Amino acid sequence: MADKSKSKWDGYSLKPRRRMPDGLWMGCPSCQHMLHKKTVEKNLYVCPECEGHFRINGATRIAQLADEGSFEPMCQDIASNDPLKFECSGKKYKNRLKEGRKKDGGDEAILVGKAFIRGRGVMLSVMNFDFLGGSMGMVVGERFCVAVDKAIEESLPLVVVSSSGGARMHEGVVSLGQMAKTSAALAKYDEAGGLFISVLTDPTTGGVTASFAMLGDIIIAEPEALIGFAGPRTIYQTIKVELPEGFQRSEFLLEHGFIDMIVHRKDLRSEIGRLIDYCGK
Amino acid sequence: MVGSEIKLNGDQYLPFEDKIAEFDRRIAELQAKASNDGSDCSTEIRRLQRVQTSELKKIYSSLSAWQTVQVSRHPQRPLLGDYLNLMVKDFRQLHGDRTFGDDPSIVTGFGQIGRERVLIIGQNKGRDTKEKIACNFGCPNPEGYRKALAKMKLAEKYNLPVVTLIDTPGAYPGIGAEERGQAQAIAVNLMEMSRLKVPIICIVIGEGGSGGALGIGVGDRLAMLEYAYYSVISPEGCAAILWHDGAQANVAAEALKLTSKELLKLSLIDDVIPESLGGAHRNIHDTIYNVERYIVKTLRDLKRTKIENLLENRYRKLRAIGTTFEKPTRRKTEAVKPTKKQPERPTIPDRLSIEAQLRQTAQIPVEEAEAKEPQTAAKE
């Protein structure tokens, strides 16, 4: 609400109009409907009109997915040391990291920790698209590997929610190496017999899709999420051909046999719980 | 694109090689003169050649990142075909991924390098236009990666080491490639190569472009030719995204630290294989001989290591990529802090594995327990 103490009415001029708080309403990006923010929030950030799934940040995702208050974050006190000393038109990568940390979603592009989903203990890793496009750098790779190690140690199922633009360019080959690193960790996890449920959300592209996201024992996607190796713009620029309708969306991937199921956000918790009952230890 | 090559005497010079081109022209003139009127110009030619060599040394000892990228894309740079001809004896090519098709941009087959029998996997860009189109200009499709994996499994079965020669601008971004699961194909390769039970040597011979290179680039050793590049994204792509201007590719190349020298400094690659003076295309035989010697020497080393240790070292090496961290300047944990604990729910230590629980209850020292584990694994 507007701050009342600030609006000083002198008693004779026109009474100041009550200010409308910012961000009470929002437009749905897919159907352009005007929506009340509170309703959307209650509806798990899904448009009540068109069932379009909005992009949500890591913290919100955890709040939706994990049992209330059960998430215990791990491996928090690490930050990238900027191996390349990357600078782009006067803007330093280090400063961009600092800016990113000020946002609410989380302090990096991934949050990992133990949690419960419908009472089942899991190792939960959630990517945070709000932080530099959810790109995978050294911190993401390390946190992912730590989570996998811990999951092996404690025989926990691993649930990873991906939403990422790919590898982080600012870290060069170090971030490319994270693809190999996370995949190698998953090979260990696979040998230990753990269950890995990969949840793909809008958008999951590039190096993340080409490494751990596609290595799930069970791969779930949210409806109409963009999932692919190269982004649609890159493809268009390379081959200059109009891309077909629904290209690289979840339904497209399901049709081509690369994901197991498409699950609505409201059913995600129960679906993961069920799958753990079947396959978990 | 920044600059185009100047064509002269059938040789192609890069934009920063103007002086070299000038020397070549003068030498050619003198040679023509000598053959026409029989005058003796050999001393002058030798002098010019000496100056030219020192000039080449000067240019190539201080190449910028973007110039290195240009050398690695030189139209006369040795391609996979040259390596197979000059380095590999008795090459037996194996086709097809047994699922969809055969991708000509990844060539696989058995061959002999030195006295070692190996499986060779290489990316082929194609020399003439027809071949280039067939190979997608060196951009592999998913079936190429699946073929590589299938042949690697074959090599594992018959205990043949794997040598991969990387030369690609990146995996192909096309509609068909996406339909057939480019990302999944690469992801599976990364995972399987990290635990393939034979030695793997990866060498970047030209362009090492992003996931397309990494898809056959996970192994025990990763080496690069001196003027090859290896990067998370092509300099043009990086410039288009971060600088919003594809023409800033030279700046992006510098920022990405994609040359062999820089990557060795960051210990992201194991070795740099020297090229002949003025780039591999100036003396193909020398360069390929260096590569051959490197493979033979490295294979000898790797074969001496027990396979379990080899795999452990490979894993540790991958795990160590990018592990020098800093403390975050400002921690923001409010957003993810657990709000309140619900006491009736079982805490996670209760859900430990049986071994972990036993270890806790019996108070077995961790070292002992770990020592026991490999034995039981071996029995199984």
XYZ file of C-alpha atoms in Angstrom, chain A residues 38-250:
213
model
C -2.275 -12.384 -5.902
C -4.484 -14.777 -7.855
C -1.607 -15.714 -10.097
C 0.608 -16.276 -7.099
C -1.985 -18.550 -5.507
C -2.294 -20.353 -8.804
C 1.461 -21.221 -8.685
C 2.249 -18.582 -11.302
C 0.092 -20.269 -13.895
C -2.287 -18.111 -15.880
C -5.846 -19.018 -14.815
C -7.129 -18.107 -18.276
C -4.787 -19.914 -20.660
C -2.846 -22.239 -18.342
C 0.387 -20.605 -19.508
C 3.238 -21.351 -17.093
C 5.184 -18.248 -16.115
C 8.908 -18.301 -15.503
C 9.613 -18.310 -11.786
C 12.825 -17.822 -9.864
C 14.626 -20.427 -7.808
C 13.296 -19.442 -4.392
C 9.684 -19.462 -5.599
C 10.207 -22.828 -7.226
C 11.528 -24.294 -3.997
C 8.609 -22.830 -2.070
C 6.213 -24.483 -4.524
C 7.924 -27.823 -4.774
C 9.320 -28.638 -1.357
C 7.274 -29.224 1.787
C 6.974 -26.038 3.722
C 10.163 -25.105 5.486
C 11.918 -28.370 4.678
C 14.569 -27.018 2.318
C 18.042 -26.982 3.833
C 20.441 -25.146 1.510
C 23.945 -26.511 1.059
C 27.244 -25.335 -0.357
C 26.400 -21.671 -0.102
C 29.662 -19.910 0.605
C 31.222 -20.211 -2.822
C 31.374 -17.635 -5.576
C 33.049 -17.559 -8.956
C 36.616 -16.271 -8.983
C 36.154 -14.955 -12.533
C 38.847 -17.121 -14.153
C 38.989 -15.124 -17.392
C 38.768 -11.660 -15.818
C 35.988 -11.150 -18.306
C 34.982 -7.694 -19.341
C 32.429 -6.719 -21.974
C 32.201 -3.118 -23.165
C 33.416 -1.791 -19.826
C 31.105 -4.003 -17.791
C 32.960 -6.424 -15.578
C 31.647 -9.924 -15.015
C 32.370 -9.616 -11.300
C 30.085 -6.626 -11.043
C 27.353 -8.459 -12.902
C 27.644 -11.253 -10.331
C 27.311 -8.750 -7.532
C 24.219 -7.250 -9.150
C 22.735 -10.693 -9.571
C 23.206 -11.525 -5.895
C 21.090 -8.556 -4.921
C 18.009 -10.117 -6.508
C 15.598 -12.231 -4.506
C 15.700 -15.553 -6.354
C 18.975 -16.816 -4.978
C 22.680 -16.053 -4.846
C 23.606 -18.056 -7.936
C 22.004 -19.715 -10.922
C 21.401 -22.861 -8.893
C 20.233 -23.616 -5.365
C 20.856 -27.044 -3.909
C 19.851 -28.648 -0.686
C 18.041 -31.425 1.051
C 14.294 -31.171 1.108
C 11.108 -33.147 1.396
C 8.595 -33.497 -1.382
C 5.347 -34.843 -0.005
C 7.274 -36.351 2.858
C 9.877 -38.080 0.693
C 13.420 -36.969 1.361
C 15.148 -35.762 -1.794
C 18.221 -33.891 -2.879
C 16.718 -30.887 -4.599
C 18.582 -28.702 -7.097
C 16.720 -25.801 -8.581
C 18.087 -23.545 -11.275
C 17.372 -19.865 -11.040
C 16.767 -18.221 -14.411
C 16.786 -14.762 -12.851
C 20.502 -14.991 -12.146
C 22.360 -14.270 -15.397
C 19.862 -16.289 -17.412
C 20.374 -19.370 -15.264
C 23.678 -19.920 -17.005
C 25.969 -22.711 -15.860
C 29.287 -21.557 -14.511
C 31.738 -23.017 -12.040
C 29.495 -22.450 -9.024
C 26.548 -24.171 -10.687
C 28.735 -27.131 -11.646
C 30.271 -27.431 -8.196
C 26.980 -27.148 -6.337
C 25.437 -29.711 -8.652
C 28.321 -32.130 -8.048
C 28.221 -31.603 -4.298
C 24.503 -32.351 -4.378
C 25.115 -35.524 -6.383
C 27.871 -36.644 -3.989
C 25.623 -36.047 -1.018
C 22.766 -37.886 -2.718
C 25.040 -40.890 -3.273
C 26.240 -40.789 0.320
C 22.757 -40.668 1.775
C 20.940 -42.690 -0.908
C 18.580 -39.880 -1.684
C 16.753 -39.445 -4.961
C 17.959 -36.465 -6.957
C 15.438 -33.963 -8.293
C 16.799 -31.248 -10.559
C 14.628 -28.452 -11.914
C 16.382 -26.876 -14.884
C 15.800 -23.487 -16.411
C 18.848 -22.120 -18.095
C 20.148 -20.407 -21.169
C 23.170 -22.705 -21.294
C 26.820 -22.433 -20.379
C 28.032 -19.103 -18.991
C 30.081 -17.372 -21.663
C 31.830 -15.164 -19.115
C 33.712 -18.172 -17.769
C 34.789 -19.534 -21.135
C 36.068 -23.084 -21.252
C 35.686 -23.379 -17.474
C 31.927 -23.305 -17.939
C 32.161 -25.684 -20.898
C 34.027 -28.034 -18.589
C 31.106 -27.967 -16.162
C 29.087 -29.899 -18.739
C 31.609 -32.724 -18.577
C 31.937 -32.397 -14.814
C 28.228 -32.673 -14.062
C 27.817 -35.541 -16.517
C 30.715 -37.413 -14.924
C 29.158 -36.940 -11.489
C 25.890 -38.331 -12.825
C 27.747 -41.354 -14.205
C 28.890 -42.056 -10.624
C 25.364 -41.521 -9.360
C 24.015 -43.872 -12.008
C 26.493 -46.561 -10.953
C 25.460 -46.111 -7.334
C 21.900 -46.868 -8.468
C 20.293 -43.561 -7.578
C 17.114 -42.197 -9.065
C 17.511 -38.947 -10.979
C 14.368 -37.054 -11.888
C 15.051 -34.183 -14.252
C 12.371 -31.513 -14.502
C 12.684 -29.245 -17.524
C 11.029 -25.861 -17.348
C 10.850 -22.876 -19.629
C 13.509 -22.332 -20.936
C 16.121 -25.083 -20.905
C 18.638 -24.719 -23.698
C 22.305 -25.006 -24.581
C 24.910 -26.564 -22.360
C 22.485 -27.507 -19.617
C 20.234 -29.470 -21.971
C 23.332 -31.036 -23.508
C 24.549 -32.268 -20.150
C 22.672 -33.117 -16.958
C 19.160 -32.023 -17.940
C 18.851 -34.734 -20.581
C 20.468 -37.444 -18.465
C 17.534 -37.993 -16.129
C 16.316 -41.508 -15.450
C 12.921 -39.885 -15.722
C 12.538 -36.618 -17.566
C 9.514 -34.461 -16.843
C 8.687 -31.215 -18.599
C 6.272 -28.427 -17.838
C 3.726 -27.685 -20.573
C 4.917 -25.581 -23.494
C 8.408 -25.112 -22.104
C 11.146 -24.229 -24.557
C 13.650 -27.087 -24.519
C 16.420 -27.511 -27.031
C 20.108 -27.454 -27.821
C 20.392 -24.326 -29.921
C 17.954 -21.514 -29.285
C 15.347 -20.759 -31.965
C 17.099 -17.518 -32.901
C 20.421 -19.267 -33.452
C 18.739 -21.869 -35.619
C 16.946 -19.231 -37.634
C 20.157 -17.291 -38.144
C 22.012 -20.399 -39.288
C 19.547 -22.009 -41.639
C 17.261 -19.054 -42.476
C 14.189 -21.248 -42.568
C 10.947 -20.433 -40.796
C 10.655 -22.709 -37.778
C 7.520 -24.859 -37.490
C 4.798 -24.080 -34.959
C 5.500 -25.471 -31.505
C 9.112 -26.231 -32.422
C 11.276 -27.151 -29.395
C 8.318 -27.056 -27.039
C 7.658 -29.808 -24.498
